[in-house]
Short mmCIF file of the N, C-alpha and C atoms (twelve columns), coordinates in Angstrom:
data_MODEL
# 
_entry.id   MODEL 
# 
loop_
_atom_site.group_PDB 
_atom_site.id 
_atom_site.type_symbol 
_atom_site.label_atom_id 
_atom_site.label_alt_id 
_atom_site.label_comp_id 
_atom_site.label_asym_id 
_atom_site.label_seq_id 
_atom_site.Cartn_x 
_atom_site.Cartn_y 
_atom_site.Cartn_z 
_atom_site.pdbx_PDB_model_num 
ATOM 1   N N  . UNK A 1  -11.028 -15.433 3.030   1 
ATOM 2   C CA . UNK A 1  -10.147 -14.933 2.000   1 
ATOM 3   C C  . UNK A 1  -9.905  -13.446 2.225   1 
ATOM 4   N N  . UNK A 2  -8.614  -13.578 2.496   1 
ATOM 5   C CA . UNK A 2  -8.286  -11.740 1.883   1 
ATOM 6   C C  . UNK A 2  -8.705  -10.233 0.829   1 
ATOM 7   N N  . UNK A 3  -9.109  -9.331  0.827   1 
ATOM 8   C CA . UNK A 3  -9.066  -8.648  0.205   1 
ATOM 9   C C  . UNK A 3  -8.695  -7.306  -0.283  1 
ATOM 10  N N  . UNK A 4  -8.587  -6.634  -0.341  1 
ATOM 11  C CA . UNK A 4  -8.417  -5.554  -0.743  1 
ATOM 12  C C  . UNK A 4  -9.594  -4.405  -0.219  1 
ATOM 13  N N  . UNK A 5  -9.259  -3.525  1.268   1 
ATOM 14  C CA . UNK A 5  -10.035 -3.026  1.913   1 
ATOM 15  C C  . UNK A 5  -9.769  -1.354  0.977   1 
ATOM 16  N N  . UNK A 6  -9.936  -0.230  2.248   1 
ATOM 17  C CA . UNK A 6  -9.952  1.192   1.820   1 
ATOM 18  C C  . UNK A 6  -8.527  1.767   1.579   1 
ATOM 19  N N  . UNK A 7  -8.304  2.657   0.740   1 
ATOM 20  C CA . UNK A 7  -6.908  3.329   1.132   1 
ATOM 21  C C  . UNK A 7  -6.776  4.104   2.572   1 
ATOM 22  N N  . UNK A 8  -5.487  3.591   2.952   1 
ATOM 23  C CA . UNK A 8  -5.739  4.104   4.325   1 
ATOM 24  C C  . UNK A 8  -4.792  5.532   4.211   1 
ATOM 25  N N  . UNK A 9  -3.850  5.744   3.255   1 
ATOM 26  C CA . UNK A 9  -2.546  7.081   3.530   1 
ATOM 27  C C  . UNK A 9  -2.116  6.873   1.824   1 
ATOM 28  N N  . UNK A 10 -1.857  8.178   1.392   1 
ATOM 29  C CA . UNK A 10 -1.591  8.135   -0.040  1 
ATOM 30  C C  . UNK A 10 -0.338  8.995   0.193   1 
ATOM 31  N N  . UNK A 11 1.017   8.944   -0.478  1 
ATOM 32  C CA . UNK A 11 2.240   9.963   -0.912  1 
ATOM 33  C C  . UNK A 11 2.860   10.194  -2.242  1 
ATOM 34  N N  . UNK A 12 2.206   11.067  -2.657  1 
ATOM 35  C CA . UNK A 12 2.850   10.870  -4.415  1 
ATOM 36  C C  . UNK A 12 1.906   9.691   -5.202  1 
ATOM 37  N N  . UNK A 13 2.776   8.886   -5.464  1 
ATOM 38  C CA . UNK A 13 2.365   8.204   -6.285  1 
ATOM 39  C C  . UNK A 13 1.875   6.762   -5.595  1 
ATOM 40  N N  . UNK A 14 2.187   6.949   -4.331  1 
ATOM 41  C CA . UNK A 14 1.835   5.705   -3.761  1 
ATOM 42  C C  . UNK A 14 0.769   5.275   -2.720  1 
ATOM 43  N N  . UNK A 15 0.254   4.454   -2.070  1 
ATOM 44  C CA . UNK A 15 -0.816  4.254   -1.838  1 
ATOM 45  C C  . UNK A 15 -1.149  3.316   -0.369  1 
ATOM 46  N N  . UNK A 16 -0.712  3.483   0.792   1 
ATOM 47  C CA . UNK A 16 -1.400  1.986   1.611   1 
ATOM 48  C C  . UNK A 16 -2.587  2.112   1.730   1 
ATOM 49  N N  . UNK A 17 -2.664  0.586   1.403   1 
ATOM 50  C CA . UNK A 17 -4.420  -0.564  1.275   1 
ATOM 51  C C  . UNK A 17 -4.537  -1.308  2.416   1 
ATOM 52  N N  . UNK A 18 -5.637  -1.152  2.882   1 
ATOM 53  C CA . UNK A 18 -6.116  -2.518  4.330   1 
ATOM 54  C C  . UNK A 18 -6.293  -3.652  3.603   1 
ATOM 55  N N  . UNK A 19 -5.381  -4.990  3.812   1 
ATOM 56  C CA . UNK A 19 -6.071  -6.133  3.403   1 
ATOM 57  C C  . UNK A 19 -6.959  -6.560  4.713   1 
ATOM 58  N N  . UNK A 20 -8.340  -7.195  4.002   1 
ATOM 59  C CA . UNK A 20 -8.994  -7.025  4.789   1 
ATOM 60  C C  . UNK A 20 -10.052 -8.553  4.522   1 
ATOM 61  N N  . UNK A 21 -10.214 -9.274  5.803   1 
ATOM 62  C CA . UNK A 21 -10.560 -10.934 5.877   1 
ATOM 63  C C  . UNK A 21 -12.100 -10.260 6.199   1 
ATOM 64  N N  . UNK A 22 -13.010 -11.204 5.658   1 
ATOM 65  C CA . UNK A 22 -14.628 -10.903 5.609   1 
ATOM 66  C C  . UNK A 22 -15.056 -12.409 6.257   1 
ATOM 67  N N  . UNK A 23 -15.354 -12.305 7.251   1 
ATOM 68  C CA . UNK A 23 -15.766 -13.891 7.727   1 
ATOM 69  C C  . UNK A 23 -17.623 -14.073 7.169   1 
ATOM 70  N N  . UNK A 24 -17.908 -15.230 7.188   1 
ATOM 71  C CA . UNK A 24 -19.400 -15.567 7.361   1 
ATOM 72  C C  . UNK A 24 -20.462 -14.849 7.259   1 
ATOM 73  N N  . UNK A 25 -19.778 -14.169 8.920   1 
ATOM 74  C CA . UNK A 25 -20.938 -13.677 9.726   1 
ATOM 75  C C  . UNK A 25 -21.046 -12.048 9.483   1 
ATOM 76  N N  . UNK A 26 -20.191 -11.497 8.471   1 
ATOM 77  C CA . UNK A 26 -19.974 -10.374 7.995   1 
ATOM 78  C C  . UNK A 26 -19.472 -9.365  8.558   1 
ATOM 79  N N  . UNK A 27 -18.700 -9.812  9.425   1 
ATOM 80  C CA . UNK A 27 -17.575 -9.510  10.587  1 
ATOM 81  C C  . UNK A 27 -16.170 -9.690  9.644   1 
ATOM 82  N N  . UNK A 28 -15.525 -7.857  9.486   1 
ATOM 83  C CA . UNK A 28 -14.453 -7.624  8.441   1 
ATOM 84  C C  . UNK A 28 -13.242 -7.473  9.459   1 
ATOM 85  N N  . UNK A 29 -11.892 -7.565  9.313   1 
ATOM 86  C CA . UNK A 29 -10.850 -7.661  10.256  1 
ATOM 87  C C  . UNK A 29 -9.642  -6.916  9.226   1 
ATOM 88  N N  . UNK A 30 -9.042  -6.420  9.696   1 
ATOM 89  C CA . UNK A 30 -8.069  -5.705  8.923   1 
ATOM 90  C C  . UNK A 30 -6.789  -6.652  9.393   1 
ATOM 91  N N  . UNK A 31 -6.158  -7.675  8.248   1 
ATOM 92  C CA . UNK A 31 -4.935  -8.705  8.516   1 
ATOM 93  C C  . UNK A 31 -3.632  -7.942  8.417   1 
ATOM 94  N N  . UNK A 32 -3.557  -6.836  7.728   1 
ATOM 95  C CA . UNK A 32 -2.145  -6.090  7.079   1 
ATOM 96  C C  . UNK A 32 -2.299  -4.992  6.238   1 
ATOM 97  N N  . UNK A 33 -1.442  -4.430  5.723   1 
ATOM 98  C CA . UNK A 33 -1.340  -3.739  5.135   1 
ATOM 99  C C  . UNK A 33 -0.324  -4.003  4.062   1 
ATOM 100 N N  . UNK A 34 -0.898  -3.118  2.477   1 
ATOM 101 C CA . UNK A 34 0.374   -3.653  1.355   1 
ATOM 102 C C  . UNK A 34 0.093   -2.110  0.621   1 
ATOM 103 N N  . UNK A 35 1.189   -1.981  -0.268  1 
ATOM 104 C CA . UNK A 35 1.522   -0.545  -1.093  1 
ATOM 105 C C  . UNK A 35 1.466   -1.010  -2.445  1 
ATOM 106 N N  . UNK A 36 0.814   -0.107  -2.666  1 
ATOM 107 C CA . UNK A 36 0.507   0.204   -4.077  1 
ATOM 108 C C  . UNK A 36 1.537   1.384   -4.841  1 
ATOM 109 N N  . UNK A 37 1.670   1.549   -5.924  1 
ATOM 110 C CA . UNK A 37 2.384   2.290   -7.051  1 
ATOM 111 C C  . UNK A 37 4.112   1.645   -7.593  1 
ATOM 112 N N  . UNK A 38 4.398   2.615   -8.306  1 
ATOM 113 C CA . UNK A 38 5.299   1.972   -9.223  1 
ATOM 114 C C  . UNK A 38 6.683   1.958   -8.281  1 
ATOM 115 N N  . UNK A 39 7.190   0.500   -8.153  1 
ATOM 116 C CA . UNK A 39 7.714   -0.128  -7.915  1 
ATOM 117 C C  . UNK A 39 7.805   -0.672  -6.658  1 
ATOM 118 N N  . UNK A 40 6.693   -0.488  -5.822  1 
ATOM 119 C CA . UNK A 40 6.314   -0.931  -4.489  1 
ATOM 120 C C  . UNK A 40 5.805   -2.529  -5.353  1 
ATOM 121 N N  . UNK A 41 5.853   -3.418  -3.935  1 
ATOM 122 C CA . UNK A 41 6.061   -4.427  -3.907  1 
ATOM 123 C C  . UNK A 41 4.888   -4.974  -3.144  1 
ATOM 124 N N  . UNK A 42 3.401   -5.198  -4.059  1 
ATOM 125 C CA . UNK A 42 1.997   -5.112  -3.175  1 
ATOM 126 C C  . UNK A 42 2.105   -6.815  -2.829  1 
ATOM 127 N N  . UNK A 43 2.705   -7.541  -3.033  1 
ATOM 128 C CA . UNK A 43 2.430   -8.973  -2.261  1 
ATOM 129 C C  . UNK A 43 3.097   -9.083  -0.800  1 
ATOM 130 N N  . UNK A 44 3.988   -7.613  -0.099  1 
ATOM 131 C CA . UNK A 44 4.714   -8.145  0.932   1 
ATOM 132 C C  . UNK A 44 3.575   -7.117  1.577   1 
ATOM 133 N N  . UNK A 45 3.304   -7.684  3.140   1 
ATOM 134 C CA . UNK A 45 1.832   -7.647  3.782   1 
ATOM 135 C C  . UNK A 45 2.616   -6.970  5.057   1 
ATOM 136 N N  . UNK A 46 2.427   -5.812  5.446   1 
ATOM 137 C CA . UNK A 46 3.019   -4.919  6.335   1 
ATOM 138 C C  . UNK A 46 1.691   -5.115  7.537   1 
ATOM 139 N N  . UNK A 47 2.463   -5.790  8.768   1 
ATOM 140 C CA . UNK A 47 1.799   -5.754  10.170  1 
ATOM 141 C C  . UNK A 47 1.050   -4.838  10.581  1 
ATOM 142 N N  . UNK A 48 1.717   -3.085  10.582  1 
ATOM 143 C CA . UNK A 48 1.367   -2.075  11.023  1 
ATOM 144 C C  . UNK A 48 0.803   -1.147  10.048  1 
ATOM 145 N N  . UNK A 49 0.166   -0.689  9.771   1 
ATOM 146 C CA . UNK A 49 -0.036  0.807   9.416   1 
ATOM 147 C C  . UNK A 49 1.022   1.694   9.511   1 
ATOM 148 N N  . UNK A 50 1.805   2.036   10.588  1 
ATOM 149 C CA . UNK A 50 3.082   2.656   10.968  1 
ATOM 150 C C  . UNK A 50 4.496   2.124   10.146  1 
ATOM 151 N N  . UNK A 51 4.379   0.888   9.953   1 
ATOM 152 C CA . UNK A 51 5.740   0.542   9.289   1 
ATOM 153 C C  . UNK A 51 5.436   0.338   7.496   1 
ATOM 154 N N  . UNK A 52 4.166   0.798   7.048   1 
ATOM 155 C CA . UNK A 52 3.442   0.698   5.841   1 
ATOM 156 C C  . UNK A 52 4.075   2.247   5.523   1 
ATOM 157 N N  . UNK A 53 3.353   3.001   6.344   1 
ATOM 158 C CA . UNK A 53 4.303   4.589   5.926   1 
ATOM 159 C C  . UNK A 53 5.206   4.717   5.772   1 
ATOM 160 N N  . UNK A 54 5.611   4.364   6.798   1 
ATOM 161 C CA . UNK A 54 7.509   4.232   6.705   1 
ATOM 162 C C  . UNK A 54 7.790   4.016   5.539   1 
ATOM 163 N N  . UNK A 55 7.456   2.773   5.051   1 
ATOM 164 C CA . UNK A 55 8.132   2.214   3.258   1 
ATOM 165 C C  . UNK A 55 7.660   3.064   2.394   1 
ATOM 166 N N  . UNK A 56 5.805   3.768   2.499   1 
ATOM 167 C CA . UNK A 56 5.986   4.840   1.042   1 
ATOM 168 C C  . UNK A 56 7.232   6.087   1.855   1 
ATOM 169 N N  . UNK A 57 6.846   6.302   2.442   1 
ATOM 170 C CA . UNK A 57 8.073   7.305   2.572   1 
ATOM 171 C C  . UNK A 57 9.582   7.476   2.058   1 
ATOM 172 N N  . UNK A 58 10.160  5.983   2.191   1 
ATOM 173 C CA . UNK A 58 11.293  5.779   1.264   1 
ATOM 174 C C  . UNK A 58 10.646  5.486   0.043   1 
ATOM 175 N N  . UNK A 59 9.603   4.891   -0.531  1 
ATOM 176 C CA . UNK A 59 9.883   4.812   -1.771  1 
ATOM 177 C C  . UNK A 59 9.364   6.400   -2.664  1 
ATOM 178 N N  . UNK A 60 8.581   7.154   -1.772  1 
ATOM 179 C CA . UNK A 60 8.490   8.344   -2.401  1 
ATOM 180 C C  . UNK A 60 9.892   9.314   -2.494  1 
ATOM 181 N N  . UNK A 61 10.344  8.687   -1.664  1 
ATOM 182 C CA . UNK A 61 11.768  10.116  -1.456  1 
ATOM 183 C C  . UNK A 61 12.118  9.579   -2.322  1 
ATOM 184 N N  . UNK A 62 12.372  8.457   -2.549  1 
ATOM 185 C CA . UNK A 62 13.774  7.867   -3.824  1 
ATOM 186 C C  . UNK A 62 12.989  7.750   -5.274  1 
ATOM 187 N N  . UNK A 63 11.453  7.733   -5.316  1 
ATOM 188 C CA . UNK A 63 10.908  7.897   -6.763  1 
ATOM 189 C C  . UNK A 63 11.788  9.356   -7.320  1 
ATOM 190 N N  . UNK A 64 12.175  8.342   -8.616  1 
ATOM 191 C CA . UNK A 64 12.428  9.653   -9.698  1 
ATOM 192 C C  . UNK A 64 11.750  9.064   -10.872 1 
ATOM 193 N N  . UNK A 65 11.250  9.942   -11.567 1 
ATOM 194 C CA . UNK A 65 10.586  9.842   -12.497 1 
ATOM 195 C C  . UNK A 65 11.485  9.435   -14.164 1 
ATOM 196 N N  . UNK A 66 11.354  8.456   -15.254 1 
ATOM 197 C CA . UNK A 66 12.013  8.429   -15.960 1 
ATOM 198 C C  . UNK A 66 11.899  9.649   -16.931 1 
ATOM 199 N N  . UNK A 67 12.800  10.670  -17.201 1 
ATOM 200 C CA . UNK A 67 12.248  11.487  -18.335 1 
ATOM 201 C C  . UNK A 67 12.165  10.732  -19.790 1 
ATOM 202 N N  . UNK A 68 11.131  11.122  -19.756 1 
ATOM 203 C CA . UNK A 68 10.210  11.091  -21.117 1 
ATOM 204 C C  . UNK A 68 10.851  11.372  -22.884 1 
ATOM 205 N N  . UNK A 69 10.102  10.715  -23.916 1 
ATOM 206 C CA . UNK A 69 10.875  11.905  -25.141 1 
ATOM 207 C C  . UNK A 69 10.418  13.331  -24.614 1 
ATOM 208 N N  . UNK A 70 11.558  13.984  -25.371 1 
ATOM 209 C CA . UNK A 70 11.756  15.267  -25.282 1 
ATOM 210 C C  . UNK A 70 11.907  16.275  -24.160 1 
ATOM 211 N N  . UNK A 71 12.414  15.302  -23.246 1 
ATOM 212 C CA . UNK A 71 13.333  16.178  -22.112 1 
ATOM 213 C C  . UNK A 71 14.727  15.714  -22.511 1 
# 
């Protein structure tokens, strides 16, 4: 079973996670990578590390924040 390994790269508000397979023999394997924060999409499982950045990168450039009461 899959889990939820270390943060590997954080930007703003967002986050890549190692999913990470634990066999038996306590031998851990890193299967993918998925993003965390608001409006990243943590069920789609990124191959690389490299193409995991890539996506916070667009989703940090294009986060805007909703203003709040009283702005």
């Amino acid at each position: 079973m899959a889990q939820r390994g270390n943060v590997v790269r954080s930007k703003g508000r967002f986050s890549v996670v190692e999913m990470v397979k634990t066999y038996l023999d306590g031998k851990r394997e890193v299967i993918g990578y998925v993003i965390t924060g608001p409006g990243a999409d943590s069920t789609w499982l990124y191959g690389s590390i490299e193409e995991a950045v890539a996506a916070v990168d667009e989703l940090d450039d294009g986060y805007r924040p909703t203003p709040g009461p009283g702005f």
